[in-house]
PDB file of C-alpha atoms in Angstrom:
ATOM      1  CA  MET L  12      82.797 -84.549  77.738  1.00 71.00           C
ATOM      2  CA  GLY L  13      85.175 -83.563  74.985  1.00 80.00           C
ATOM      3  CA  PHE L  14      87.691 -80.796  75.478  1.00 86.00           C
ATOM      4  CA  THR L  15      89.327 -77.993  73.540  1.00 91.00           C
ATOM      5  CA  PRO L  16      93.051 -77.634  74.348  1.00 93.00           C
ATOM      6  CA  THR L  17      93.956 -74.497  76.237  1.00 96.00           C
ATOM      7  CA  GLU L  18      97.295 -72.746  76.540  1.00 97.00           C
ATOM      8  CA  LYS L  19      98.681 -74.022  79.847  1.00 98.00           C
ATOM      9  CA  ILE L  20      98.448 -76.904  82.322  1.00 98.00           C
ATOM     10  CA  TRP L  21      99.818 -76.705  85.861  1.00 98.00           C
ATOM     11  CA  PHE L  22     102.225 -79.650  86.015  1.00 98.00           C
ATOM     12  CA  ASN L  23     104.385 -80.505  89.029  1.00 98.00           C
ATOM     13  CA  GLY L  24     104.628 -76.975  90.292  1.00 97.00           C
ATOM     14  CA  LYS L  25     104.735 -74.906  87.144  1.00 97.00           C
ATOM     15  CA  LEU L  26     102.584 -73.882  84.199  1.00 98.00           C
ATOM     16  CA  VAL L  27     103.638 -75.683  81.035  1.00 98.00           C
ATOM     17  CA  PRO L  28     102.282 -75.655  77.454  1.00 98.00           C
ATOM     18  CA  TRP L  29      99.336 -78.014  76.979  1.00 97.00           C
ATOM     19  CA  ASN L  30     101.299 -80.396  74.748  1.00 96.00           C
ATOM     20  CA  ASP L  31     104.227 -80.571  77.172  1.00 97.00           C
ATOM     21  CA  ALA L  32     102.224 -82.100  80.051  1.00 97.00           C
ATOM     22  CA  LYS L  33     103.424 -85.626  79.282  1.00 96.00           C
ATOM     23  CA  VAL L  34     103.443 -88.886  81.243  1.00 96.00           C
ATOM     24  CA  HIS L  35     105.650 -91.942  80.769  1.00 97.00           C
ATOM     25  CA  VAL L  36     104.028 -95.067  79.314  1.00 97.00           C
ATOM     26  CA  LEU L  37     105.189 -97.005  82.400  1.00 97.00           C
ATOM     27  CA  ALA L  38     103.520 -94.679  84.900  1.00 97.00           C
ATOM     28  CA  HIS L  39     102.198 -96.853  87.708  1.00 97.00           C
ATOM     29  CA  CYS L  40      98.761 -95.213  87.545  1.00 97.00           C
ATOM     30  CA  LEU L  41      98.401 -96.006  83.844  1.00 97.00           C
ATOM     31  CA  HIS L  42      98.718 -99.715  84.633  1.00 97.00           C
ATOM     32  CA  TYR L  43      97.031-100.033  88.025  1.00 97.00           C
ATOM     33  CA  GLY L  44      94.794 -96.973  88.402  1.00 97.00           C
ATOM     34  CA  THR L  45      96.769 -95.681  91.397  1.00 97.00           C
ATOM     35  CA  GLY L  46      95.826 -92.043  91.299  1.00 98.00           C
ATOM     36  CA  VAL L  47      93.136 -89.707  92.575  1.00 98.00           C
ATOM     37  CA  PHE L  48      91.402 -86.793  90.925  1.00 98.00           C
ATOM     38  CA  GLU L  49      88.768 -84.112  91.323  1.00 98.00           C
ATOM     39  CA  GLY L  50      86.298 -82.413  89.018  1.00 97.00           C
ATOM     40  CA  MET L  51      85.582 -78.723  89.570  1.00 98.00           C
ATOM     41  CA  ARG L  52      83.922 -75.939  87.609  1.00 97.00           C
ATOM     42  CA  SER L  53      84.511 -72.258  87.201  1.00 98.00           C
ATOM     43  CA  TYR L  54      81.672 -69.920  86.309  1.00 97.00           C
ATOM     44  CA  LYS L  55      81.437 -66.489  84.770  1.00 97.00           C
ATOM     45  CA  THR L  56      80.228 -63.949  87.304  1.00 97.00           C
ATOM     46  CA  ALA L  57      79.738 -60.200  87.218  1.00 96.00           C
ATOM     47  CA  GLU L  58      83.075 -59.893  89.042  1.00 94.00           C
ATOM     48  CA  GLY L  59      85.097 -62.257  86.901  1.00 95.00           C
ATOM     49  CA  SER L  60      85.613 -66.003  86.839  1.00 97.00           C
ATOM     50  CA  ALA L  61      85.129 -67.920  90.088  1.00 98.00           C
ATOM     51  CA  VAL L  62      85.705 -71.566  91.007  1.00 98.00           C
ATOM     52  CA  PHE L  63      82.731 -73.131  92.760  1.00 98.00           C
ATOM     53  CA  ARG L  64      83.451 -74.755  96.136  1.00 98.00           C
ATOM     54  CA  LEU L  65      87.187 -74.963  95.490  1.00 98.00           C
ATOM     55  CA  ASP L  66      88.164 -75.669  99.101  1.00 98.00           C
ATOM     56  CA  ALA L  67      85.627 -78.498  99.504  1.00 98.00           C
ATOM     57  CA  HIS L  68      86.845 -80.191  96.334  1.00 98.00           C
ATOM     58  CA  LEU L  69      90.502 -79.942  97.294  1.00 98.00           C
ATOM     59  CA  LYS L  70      89.756 -81.203 100.802  1.00 98.00           C
ATOM     60  CA  ARG L  71      88.206 -84.323  99.274  1.00 98.00           C
ATOM     61  CA  PHE L  72      91.187 -84.571  96.889  1.00 98.00           C
ATOM     62  CA  PHE L  73      93.545 -84.893  99.863  1.00 98.00           C
ATOM     63  CA  GLU L  74      91.167 -87.288 101.641  1.00 98.00           C
ATOM     64  CA  SER L  75      91.081 -89.527  98.562  1.00 98.00           C
ATOM     65  CA  ALA L  76      94.874 -89.482  98.375  1.00 98.00           C
ATOM     66  CA  ALA L  77      95.168 -90.485 102.034  1.00 97.00           C
ATOM     67  CA  MET L  78      92.949 -93.540 101.422  1.00 96.00           C
ATOM     68  CA  TYR L  79      95.497 -94.796  98.911  1.00 95.00           C
ATOM     69  CA  GLU L  80      98.612 -93.773 100.873  1.00 96.00           C
ATOM     70  CA  LEU L  81      99.460 -91.256  98.183  1.00 97.00           C
ATOM     71  CA  ASP L  82     101.336 -88.279  99.606  1.00 97.00           C
ATOM     72  CA  ILE L  83     100.590 -85.119  97.633  1.00 98.00           C
ATOM     73  CA  PRO L  84     103.770 -82.991  97.742  1.00 97.00           C
ATOM     74  CA  TYR L  85     101.888 -79.676  97.816  1.00 98.00           C
ATOM     75  CA  SER L  86      99.619 -78.030 100.358  1.00 98.00           C
ATOM     76  CA  LEU L  87      95.911 -77.511  99.823  1.00 98.00           C
ATOM     77  CA  GLU L  88      96.552 -73.761  99.727  1.00 97.00           C
ATOM     78  CA  ALA L  89      99.209 -74.159  97.025  1.00 97.00           C
ATOM     79  CA  LEU L  90      96.862 -76.223  94.855  1.00 98.00           C
ATOM     80  CA  ALA L  91      94.040 -73.732  95.373  1.00 97.00           C
ATOM     81  CA  GLU L  92      96.261 -70.950  94.068  1.00 97.00           C
ATOM     82  CA  ALA L  93      97.480 -73.189  91.231  1.00 97.00           C
ATOM     83  CA  THR L  94      93.855 -73.811  90.224  1.00 98.00           C
ATOM     84  CA  LEU L  95      93.175 -70.094  90.074  1.00 97.00           C
ATOM     85  CA  ASP L  96      96.387 -69.661  88.059  1.00 97.00           C
ATOM     86  CA  VAL L  97      95.035 -72.141  85.492  1.00 98.00           C
ATOM     87  CA  VAL L  98      91.810 -70.150  85.234  1.00 98.00           C
ATOM     88  CA  ARG L  99      93.693 -66.872  84.900  1.00 97.00           C
ATOM     89  CA  VAL L 100      96.376 -67.863  82.404  1.00 97.00           C
ATOM     90  CA  ASN L 101      93.883 -69.635  80.131  1.00 97.00           C
ATOM     91  CA  LYS L 102      91.308 -66.844  80.476  1.00 96.00           C
ATOM     92  CA  LEU L 103      88.666 -69.401  81.444  1.00 97.00           C
ATOM     93  CA  GLU L 104      85.114 -68.435  82.314  1.00 96.00           C
ATOM     94  CA  THR L 105      82.645 -71.348  82.232  1.00 95.00           C
ATOM     95  CA  ALA L 106      85.096 -74.198  82.449  1.00 97.00           C
ATOM     96  CA  TYR L 107      85.866 -77.637  83.841  1.00 97.00           C
ATOM     97  CA  LEU L 108      88.951 -78.112  86.017  1.00 98.00           C
ATOM     98  CA  ARG L 109      90.648 -81.452  86.632  1.00 98.00           C
ATOM     99  CA  PRO L 110      93.262 -81.819  89.392  1.00 98.00           C
ATOM    100  CA  ILE L 111      94.960 -85.219  89.411  1.00 98.00           C
ATOM    101  CA  ALA L 112      97.680 -86.814  91.541  1.00 98.00           C
ATOM    102  CA  PHE L 113      99.119 -90.201  90.691  1.00 98.00           C
ATOM    103  CA  PHE L 114     102.013 -92.599  91.132  1.00 97.00           C
ATOM    104  CA  ASP L 115     104.356 -92.062  88.193  1.00 97.00           C
ATOM    105  CA  ALA L 116     106.968 -94.333  86.610  1.00 96.00           C
ATOM    106  CA  ALA L 117     109.563 -96.200  88.708  1.00 96.00           C
ATOM    107  CA  THR L 118     108.354 -99.780  89.075  1.00 95.00           C
ATOM    108  CA  LEU L 119     105.553-102.101  88.001  1.00 94.00           C
ATOM    109  CA  SER L 120     105.263-103.839  91.347  1.00 95.00           C
ATOM    110  CA  VAL L 121     101.584-103.785  92.299  1.00 94.00           C
ATOM    111  CA  TRP L 122     102.348-101.742  95.399  1.00 89.00           C
ATOM    112  CA  THR L 123     105.368 -99.722  96.348  1.00 80.00           C
ATOM    113  CA  LYS L 124     106.208 -96.298  97.727  1.00 84.00           C
ATOM    114  CA  GLU L 125     109.080 -96.094  95.256  1.00 91.00           C
ATOM    115  CA  CYS L 126     107.111 -94.249  92.572  1.00 95.00           C
ATOM    116  CA  PRO L 127     107.216 -90.437  92.515  1.00 96.00           C
ATOM    117  CA  VAL L 128     103.912 -88.601  92.733  1.00 97.00           C
ATOM    118  CA  THR L 129     102.943 -86.370  89.816  1.00 98.00           C
ATOM    119  CA  VAL L 130     100.349 -83.630  90.313  1.00 98.00           C
ATOM    120  CA  ALA L 131      98.642 -81.709  87.532  1.00 98.00           C
ATOM    121  CA  ILE L 132      95.688 -79.352  87.058  1.00 98.00           C
ATOM    122  CA  ALA L 133      94.106 -78.874  83.632  1.00 98.00           C
ATOM    123  CA  GLY L 134      91.191 -76.694  82.640  1.00 97.00           C
ATOM    124  CA  PHE L 135      89.105 -76.167  79.513  1.00 96.00           C
ATOM    125  CA  PRO L 136      85.799 -74.571  78.453  1.00 95.00           C
ATOM    126  CA  ILE L 137      82.719 -76.747  78.929  1.00 90.00           C
ATOM    127  CA  GLY L 138      78.983 -76.695  78.351  1.00 81.00           C
ATOM    128  CA  ALA L 139      76.395 -79.211  79.546  1.00 80.00           C
ATOM    129  CA  TYR L 140      77.773 -82.676  80.316  1.00 83.00           C
ATOM    130  CA  LEU L 141      74.649 -84.505  79.141  1.00 85.00           C
ATOM    131  CA  ALA L 142      73.514 -82.685  76.002  1.00 78.00           C
ATOM    132  CA  GLY L 143      70.099 -81.083  76.416  1.00 81.00           C
ATOM    133  CA  GLY L 144      69.655 -82.583  79.856  1.00 89.00           C
ATOM    134  CA  LEU L 145      69.585 -79.393  81.897  1.00 93.00           C
ATOM    135  CA  ASP L 146      66.461 -78.145  80.108  1.00 91.00           C
ATOM    136  CA  LYS L 147      64.679 -81.297  78.972  1.00 95.00           C
ATOM    137  CA  GLY L 148      65.918 -83.967  81.358  1.00 96.00           C
ATOM    138  CA  VAL L 149      67.713 -87.197  80.510  1.00 97.00           C
ATOM    139  CA  ARG L 150      66.749 -90.799  79.818  1.00 97.00           C
ATOM    140  CA  VAL L 151      68.372 -93.313  82.159  1.00 98.00           C
ATOM    141  CA  MET L 152      68.324 -97.029  82.845  1.00 98.00           C
ATOM    142  CA  ILE L 153      69.020 -99.169  85.879  1.00 98.00           C
ATOM    143  CA  SER L 154      72.248-100.902  84.965  1.00 98.00           C
ATOM    144  CA  SER L 155      72.971-104.584  85.291  1.00 98.00           C
ATOM    145  CA  VAL L 156      76.458-103.478  86.407  1.00 98.00           C
ATOM    146  CA  ARG L 157      76.550-103.275  90.200  1.00 98.00           C
ATOM    147  CA  LYS L 158      78.498-100.712  92.232  1.00 97.00           C
ATOM    148  CA  TYR L 159      81.495-102.157  94.042  1.00 96.00           C
ATOM    149  CA  PRO L 160      81.195-102.381  97.856  1.00 96.00           C
ATOM    150  CA  SER L 161      83.168 -99.939  99.973  1.00 95.00           C
ATOM    151  CA  ASN L 162      84.901-102.752 101.843  1.00 94.00           C
ATOM    152  CA  ALA L 163      86.557-103.663  98.523  1.00 95.00           C
ATOM    153  CA  ILE L 164      87.261-100.192  97.118  1.00 95.00           C
ATOM    154  CA  PRO L 165      86.438 -97.094  99.218  1.00 95.00           C
ATOM    155  CA  ALA L 166      83.549 -95.393  97.422  1.00 95.00           C
ATOM    156  CA  ALA L 167      84.213 -92.255  99.470  1.00 95.00           C
ATOM    157  CA  GLY L 168      87.453 -91.775  97.540  1.00 95.00           C
ATOM    158  CA  LYS L 169      87.720 -90.519  93.983  1.00 97.00           C
ATOM    159  CA  ALA L 170      90.393 -92.806  92.571  1.00 97.00           C
ATOM    160  CA  CYS L 171      91.285 -93.236  88.923  1.00 97.00           C
ATOM    161  CA  GLY L 172      91.045 -97.011  88.679  1.00 96.00           C
ATOM    162  CA  GLN L 173      87.622 -97.357  90.265  1.00 95.00           C
ATOM    163  CA  TYR L 174      85.901 -95.535  87.392  1.00 96.00           C
ATOM    164  CA  ILE L 175      86.146 -98.589  85.143  1.00 97.00           C
ATOM    165  CA  ASN L 176      83.022 -99.659  87.058  1.00 97.00           C
ATOM    166  CA  SER L 177      81.249 -96.502  85.889  1.00 97.00           C
ATOM    167  CA  ALA L 178      82.551 -96.882  82.333  1.00 97.00           C
ATOM    168  CA  ARG L 179      81.013-100.359  82.067  1.00 98.00           C
ATOM    169  CA  ALA L 180      77.628 -99.056  83.213  1.00 98.00           C
ATOM    170  CA  VAL L 181      77.674 -96.175  80.706  1.00 97.00           C
ATOM    171  CA  GLN L 182      78.733 -98.519  77.907  1.00 98.00           C
ATOM    172  CA  GLU L 183      75.647-100.613  78.570  1.00 98.00           C
ATOM    173  CA  ALA L 184      73.326 -97.596  78.839  1.00 98.00           C
ATOM    174  CA  GLN L 185      74.511 -95.971  75.629  1.00 97.00           C
ATOM    175  CA  ARG L 186      74.450 -99.273  73.758  1.00 98.00           C
ATOM    176  CA  LYS L 187      70.757 -99.522  74.688  1.00 98.00           C
ATOM    177  CA  GLY L 188      69.977 -95.954  73.680  1.00 97.00           C
ATOM    178  CA  PHE L 189      69.955 -94.232  77.087  1.00 97.00           C
ATOM    179  CA  ASP L 190      71.870 -91.151  78.195  1.00 97.00           C
ATOM    180  CA  GLU L 191      73.097 -92.435  81.539  1.00 97.00           C
ATOM    181  CA  ALA L 192      72.997 -95.342  83.987  1.00 98.00           C
ATOM    182  CA  ILE L 193      71.969 -95.804  87.601  1.00 98.00           C
ATOM    183  CA  LEU L 194      73.946 -98.422  89.499  1.00 98.00           C
ATOM    184  CA  LEU L 195      72.581-100.519  92.339  1.00 98.00           C
ATOM    185  CA  ASN L 196      74.859-101.643  95.142  1.00 98.00           C
ATOM    186  CA  GLN L 197      75.533-105.262  96.053  1.00 97.00           C
ATOM    187  CA  ARG L 198      72.404-105.328  98.245  1.00 97.00           C
ATOM    188  CA  GLY L 199      70.190-104.266  95.352  1.00 97.00           C
ATOM    189  CA  GLU L 200      69.610-100.766  96.719  1.00 98.00           C
ATOM    190  CA  VAL L 201      70.109 -97.639  94.644  1.00 98.00           C
ATOM    191  CA  SER L 202      73.686 -96.363  94.798  1.00 98.00           C
ATOM    192  CA  GLU L 203      74.371 -93.596  92.243  1.00 98.00           C
ATOM    193  CA  GLY L 204      74.869 -92.731  88.596  1.00 97.00           C
ATOM    194  CA  SER L 205      78.129 -93.346  86.784  1.00 96.00           C
ATOM    195  CA  GLY L 206      79.429 -89.996  88.023  1.00 96.00           C
ATOM    196  CA  GLU L 207      76.445 -88.458  89.802  1.00 97.00           C
ATOM    197  CA  ASN L 208      74.502 -88.615  93.028  1.00 98.00           C
ATOM    198  CA  ILE L 209      70.772 -89.139  92.734  1.00 98.00           C
ATOM    199  CA  PHE L 210      67.805 -87.355  94.314  1.00 98.00           C
ATOM    200  CA  VAL L 211      64.205 -88.555  94.577  1.00 98.00           C
ATOM    201  CA  VAL L 212      61.266 -86.174  94.994  1.00 98.00           C
ATOM    202  CA  LYS L 213      58.079 -87.653  96.451  1.00 98.00           C
ATOM    203  CA  ASN L 214      55.141 -85.729  97.920  1.00 97.00           C
ATOM    204  CA  GLY L 215      57.237 -82.573  98.144  1.00 97.00           C
ATOM    205  CA  THR L 216      60.164 -84.150 100.041  1.00 98.00           C
ATOM    206  CA  VAL L 217      63.669 -84.500  98.580  1.00 98.00           C
ATOM    207  CA  LEU L 218      65.427 -87.782  99.379  1.00 98.00           C
ATOM    208  CA  THR L 219      69.010 -88.797  98.738  1.00 98.00           C
ATOM    209  CA  ASN L 220      71.132 -91.637 100.080  1.00 98.00           C
ATOM    210  CA  ASP L 221      74.219 -91.703 102.262  1.00 97.00           C
ATOM    211  CA  ALA L 222      77.690 -93.241 102.477  1.00 96.00           C
ATOM    212  CA  ASP L 223      76.293 -96.646 103.476  1.00 96.00           C
ATOM    213  CA  ALA L 224      74.844 -96.955  99.947  1.00 97.00           C
ATOM    214  CA  ASP L 225      78.425 -97.052  98.569  1.00 97.00           C
ATOM    215  CA  ILE L 226      78.266 -93.571  97.052  1.00 97.00           C
ATOM    216  CA  LEU L 227      80.791 -90.828  96.557  1.00 97.00           C
ATOM    217  CA  MET L 228      79.844 -88.076  98.989  1.00 97.00           C
ATOM    218  CA  GLY L 229      79.448 -85.423  96.343  1.00 97.00           C
ATOM    219  CA  VAL L 230      80.277 -81.776  96.877  1.00 98.00           C
ATOM    220  CA  THR L 231      77.304 -80.870  94.680  1.00 98.00           C
ATOM    221  CA  ARG L 232      75.147 -83.297  96.685  1.00 98.00           C
ATOM    222  CA  ASP L 233      76.027 -81.341  99.821  1.00 98.00           C
ATOM    223  CA  THR L 234      75.268 -78.094  97.969  1.00 98.00           C
ATOM    224  CA  ILE L 235      71.822 -79.325  96.894  1.00 98.00           C
ATOM    225  CA  LEU L 236      70.889 -80.409 100.409  1.00 98.00           C
ATOM    226  CA  GLN L 237      71.834 -76.964 101.720  1.00 98.00           C
ATOM    227  CA  ILE L 238      69.922 -75.172  98.959  1.00 98.00           C
ATOM    228  CA  ALA L 239      66.812 -77.313  99.498  1.00 98.00           C
ATOM    229  CA  ARG L 240      66.807 -76.545 103.209  1.00 97.00           C
ATOM    230  CA  ASP L 241      67.255 -72.828 102.510  1.00 98.00           C
ATOM    231  CA  LEU L 242      64.243 -73.028 100.178  1.00 98.00           C
ATOM    232  CA  SER L 243      62.239 -74.696 102.975  1.00 98.00           C
ATOM    233  CA  ILE L 244      61.952 -77.896 100.944  1.00 98.00           C
ATOM    234  CA  PRO L 245      61.820 -80.924 103.287  1.00 98.00           C
ATOM    235  CA  THR L 246      64.841 -83.199 102.895  1.00 98.00           C
ATOM    236  CA  ARG L 247      65.650 -86.714 104.035  1.00 98.00           C
ATOM    237  CA  VAL L 248      68.831 -88.764 103.801  1.00 98.00           C
ATOM    238  CA  GLY L 249      68.382 -92.515 103.800  1.00 98.00           C
ATOM    239  CA  ARG L 250      68.026 -95.719 101.829  1.00 97.00           C
ATOM    240  CA  ILE L 251      66.659 -95.508  98.262  1.00 98.00           C
ATOM    241  CA  THR L 252      64.998 -98.535  96.682  1.00 98.00           C
ATOM    242  CA  VAL L 253      64.231 -99.270  93.049  1.00 98.00           C
ATOM    243  CA  GLU L 254      60.552 -98.814  93.913  1.00 98.00           C
ATOM    244  CA  ASP L 255      61.362 -95.321  95.218  1.00 98.00           C
ATOM    245  CA  LEU L 256      62.719 -94.506  91.768  1.00 98.00           C
ATOM    246  CA  ARG L 257      59.758 -95.980  89.929  1.00 98.00           C
ATOM    247  CA  SER L 258      57.162 -94.208  92.084  1.00 98.00           C
ATOM    248  CA  ALA L 259      58.938 -90.851  92.256  1.00 98.00           C
ATOM    249  CA  ASP L 260      57.256 -87.579  91.308  1.00 98.00           C
ATOM    250  CA  GLU L 261      60.648 -86.295  90.167  1.00 98.00           C
ATOM    251  CA  LEU L 262      64.212 -87.587  89.880  1.00 98.00           C
ATOM    252  CA  PHE L 263      67.382 -85.634  89.296  1.00 98.00           C
ATOM    253  CA  PHE L 264      71.137 -86.070  89.246  1.00 98.00           C
ATOM    254  CA  SER L 265      73.708 -83.844  90.922  1.00 98.00           C
ATOM    255  CA  GLY L 266      77.431 -83.593  90.292  1.00 97.00           C
ATOM    256  CA  THR L 267      80.125 -81.194  89.161  1.00 96.00           C
ATOM    257  CA  ALA L 268      79.812 -82.274  85.533  1.00 94.00           C
ATOM    258  CA  VAL L 269      76.008 -82.676  85.375  1.00 95.00           C
ATOM    259  CA  GLU L 270      75.331 -79.820  87.844  1.00 97.00           C
ATOM    260  CA  VAL L 271      71.583 -80.332  88.509  1.00 97.00           C
ATOM    261  CA  THR L 272      70.120 -82.461  85.719  1.00 97.00           C
ATOM    262  CA  PRO L 273      66.497 -83.696  85.799  1.00 97.00           C
ATOM    263  CA  ILE L 274      65.706 -87.292  84.831  1.00 98.00           C
ATOM    264  CA  ARG L 275      62.657 -87.481  82.575  1.00 97.00           C
ATOM    265  CA  GLU L 276      62.585 -91.195  81.884  1.00 98.00           C
ATOM    266  CA  LEU L 277      63.608 -94.366  83.742  1.00 98.00           C
ATOM    267  CA  ASP L 278      63.882 -97.659  81.858  1.00 98.00           C
ATOM    268  CA  GLY L 279      61.619 -96.302  79.116  1.00 97.00           C
ATOM    269  CA  THR L 280      58.903 -95.050  81.492  1.00 98.00           C
ATOM    270  CA  PRO L 281      58.303 -91.321  82.055  1.00 98.00           C
ATOM    271  CA  VAL L 282      59.167 -89.983  85.512  1.00 98.00           C
ATOM    272  CA  GLY L 283      56.178 -87.993  86.772  1.00 96.00           C
ATOM    273  CA  SER L 284      54.954 -85.832  83.900  1.00 95.00           C
ATOM    274  CA  GLY L 285      57.926 -86.820  81.764  1.00 96.00           C
ATOM    275  CA  LYS L 286      59.296 -83.281  82.060  1.00 95.00           C
ATOM    276  CA  PRO L 287      61.550 -81.577  84.632  1.00 96.00           C
ATOM    277  CA  GLY L 288      59.489 -81.104  87.773  1.00 97.00           C
ATOM    278  CA  PRO L 289      58.960 -77.932  89.822  1.00 98.00           C
ATOM    279  CA  ILE L 290      61.240 -78.852  92.736  1.00 98.00           C
ATOM    280  CA  ALA L 291      64.184 -79.929  90.570  1.00 98.00           C
ATOM    281  CA  THR L 292      63.705 -76.788  88.479  1.00 98.00           C
ATOM    282  CA  LYS L 293      63.659 -74.511  91.517  1.00 98.00           C
ATOM    283  CA  ILE L 294      66.769 -76.139  92.997  1.00 98.00           C
ATOM    284  CA  GLN L 295      68.523 -75.949  89.622  1.00 98.00           C
ATOM    285  CA  GLU L 296      67.711 -72.239  89.251  1.00 98.00           C
ATOM    286  CA  THR L 297      68.996 -71.502  92.754  1.00 98.00           C
ATOM    287  CA  PHE L 298      72.141 -73.551  92.151  1.00 98.00           C
ATOM    288  CA  PHE L 299      73.046 -71.609  89.018  1.00 97.00           C
ATOM    289  CA  LYS L 300      72.401 -68.269  90.701  1.00 98.00           C
ATOM    290  CA  ALA L 301      74.753 -69.335  93.493  1.00 98.00           C
ATOM    291  CA  ALA L 302      77.442 -70.552  91.077  1.00 98.00           C
ATOM    292  CA  ARG L 303      77.252 -67.331  89.055  1.00 97.00           C
ATOM    293  CA  GLY L 304      77.575 -65.091  92.089  1.00 97.00           C
ATOM    294  CA  GLU L 305      74.012 -63.800  91.980  1.00 97.00           C
ATOM    295  CA  THR L 306      73.061 -64.788  95.546  1.00 96.00           C
ATOM    296  CA  PRO L 307      74.977 -63.060  98.369  1.00 95.00           C
ATOM    297  CA  GLN L 308      74.312 -65.824 100.921  1.00 96.00           C
ATOM    298  CA  TYR L 309      76.247 -68.317  98.787  1.00 97.00           C
ATOM    299  CA  ARG L 310      79.190 -66.049  98.010  1.00 96.00           C
ATOM    300  CA  LYS L 311      81.241 -68.122 100.487  1.00 96.00           C
ATOM    301  CA  TRP L 312      81.221 -70.926  97.905  1.00 98.00           C
ATOM    302  CA  LEU L 313      83.107 -68.875  95.301  1.00 98.00           C
ATOM    303  CA  SER L 314      86.873 -68.460  94.883  1.00 97.00           C
ATOM    304  CA  PHE L 315      87.517 -65.622  92.469  1.00 97.00           C
ATOM    305  CA  ALA L 316      90.358 -65.876  89.982  1.00 94.00           C
ATOM    306  CA  THR L 317      90.674 -62.104  90.178  1.00 83.00           C
ATOM    307  CA  GLN L 318      90.127 -60.190  93.354  1.00 60.00           C
ATOM    308  CA  PRO L 319      86.481 -59.054  93.196  1.00 45.00           C
ATOM    309  CA  ALA L 320      85.659 -55.387  93.500  1.00 41.00           C
ATOM    310  CA  ALA L 321      84.747 -54.117  96.950  1.00 43.00           C
ATOM    311  CA  PRO L 322      80.950 -53.923  97.422  1.00 43.00           C
ATOM    312  CA  ARG L 323      79.443 -50.493  96.909  1.00 37.00           C
ATOM    313  CA  ARG L 324      78.197 -48.646  99.940  1.00 37.00           C
TER     314      ARG L 324
END
């Protein structure tokens, strides 16, 4: 996911030029991964740019920080407005937004409360995370890299340092010619992708796993479950095995970056017909209509960067 520099980044309470958002080489987070972050998207709607599920993402941002005893020196409301400021000042439409909070430079002790906390929000235009995947589906492999257990590092948090686990899995997948990896947990059950939750479709039912599988409880995952229920598609949350993946009629990823991306191939074997299936396609279509403000029932999920026009009577 490359990026094109934009004009401004929100940095410790004010908007600064992109090139002025600088961090010291001895920042604690740079050495030990002691920071937390979020990934959010804005979408172009008929009423201007809107951030999708802003409050849910920022709520998880603060929850992640609490897991690591990192005190964010701003309120959720202040960061919500700062996010919208980033969208406005950079004139963003379809864009990716990255809030981050981390322990900055003061000491290199492994743990201390001495370090100041830096908070920043950047945003830049973005297309599909996995090129071509939204339309054609992606090729994935089951990684030999296992997901860390939550009693070692809390999978429910979105911390900077823990993503080295994901990086190792993607390195292996790309080295072997695949687009993405699926990680198993320490028990050999399916956990998640490197930055995505996973859904299995079998006999018309949509299955995904839960926190006990050592997954990040994705905001998009929650969105997909709600959309599926609204479409009267049966859903189930529970354990996923490797055999569930191999025998699935359809598989798809969900996440802020990947949105709703079908999986067309697993370990070199086609999934179902080898093309995006009807249930994943229907959920994907409904998701994008919601994100683009085309479905009134999901309007609650949108935070507009400009005050939307009053509905016509």
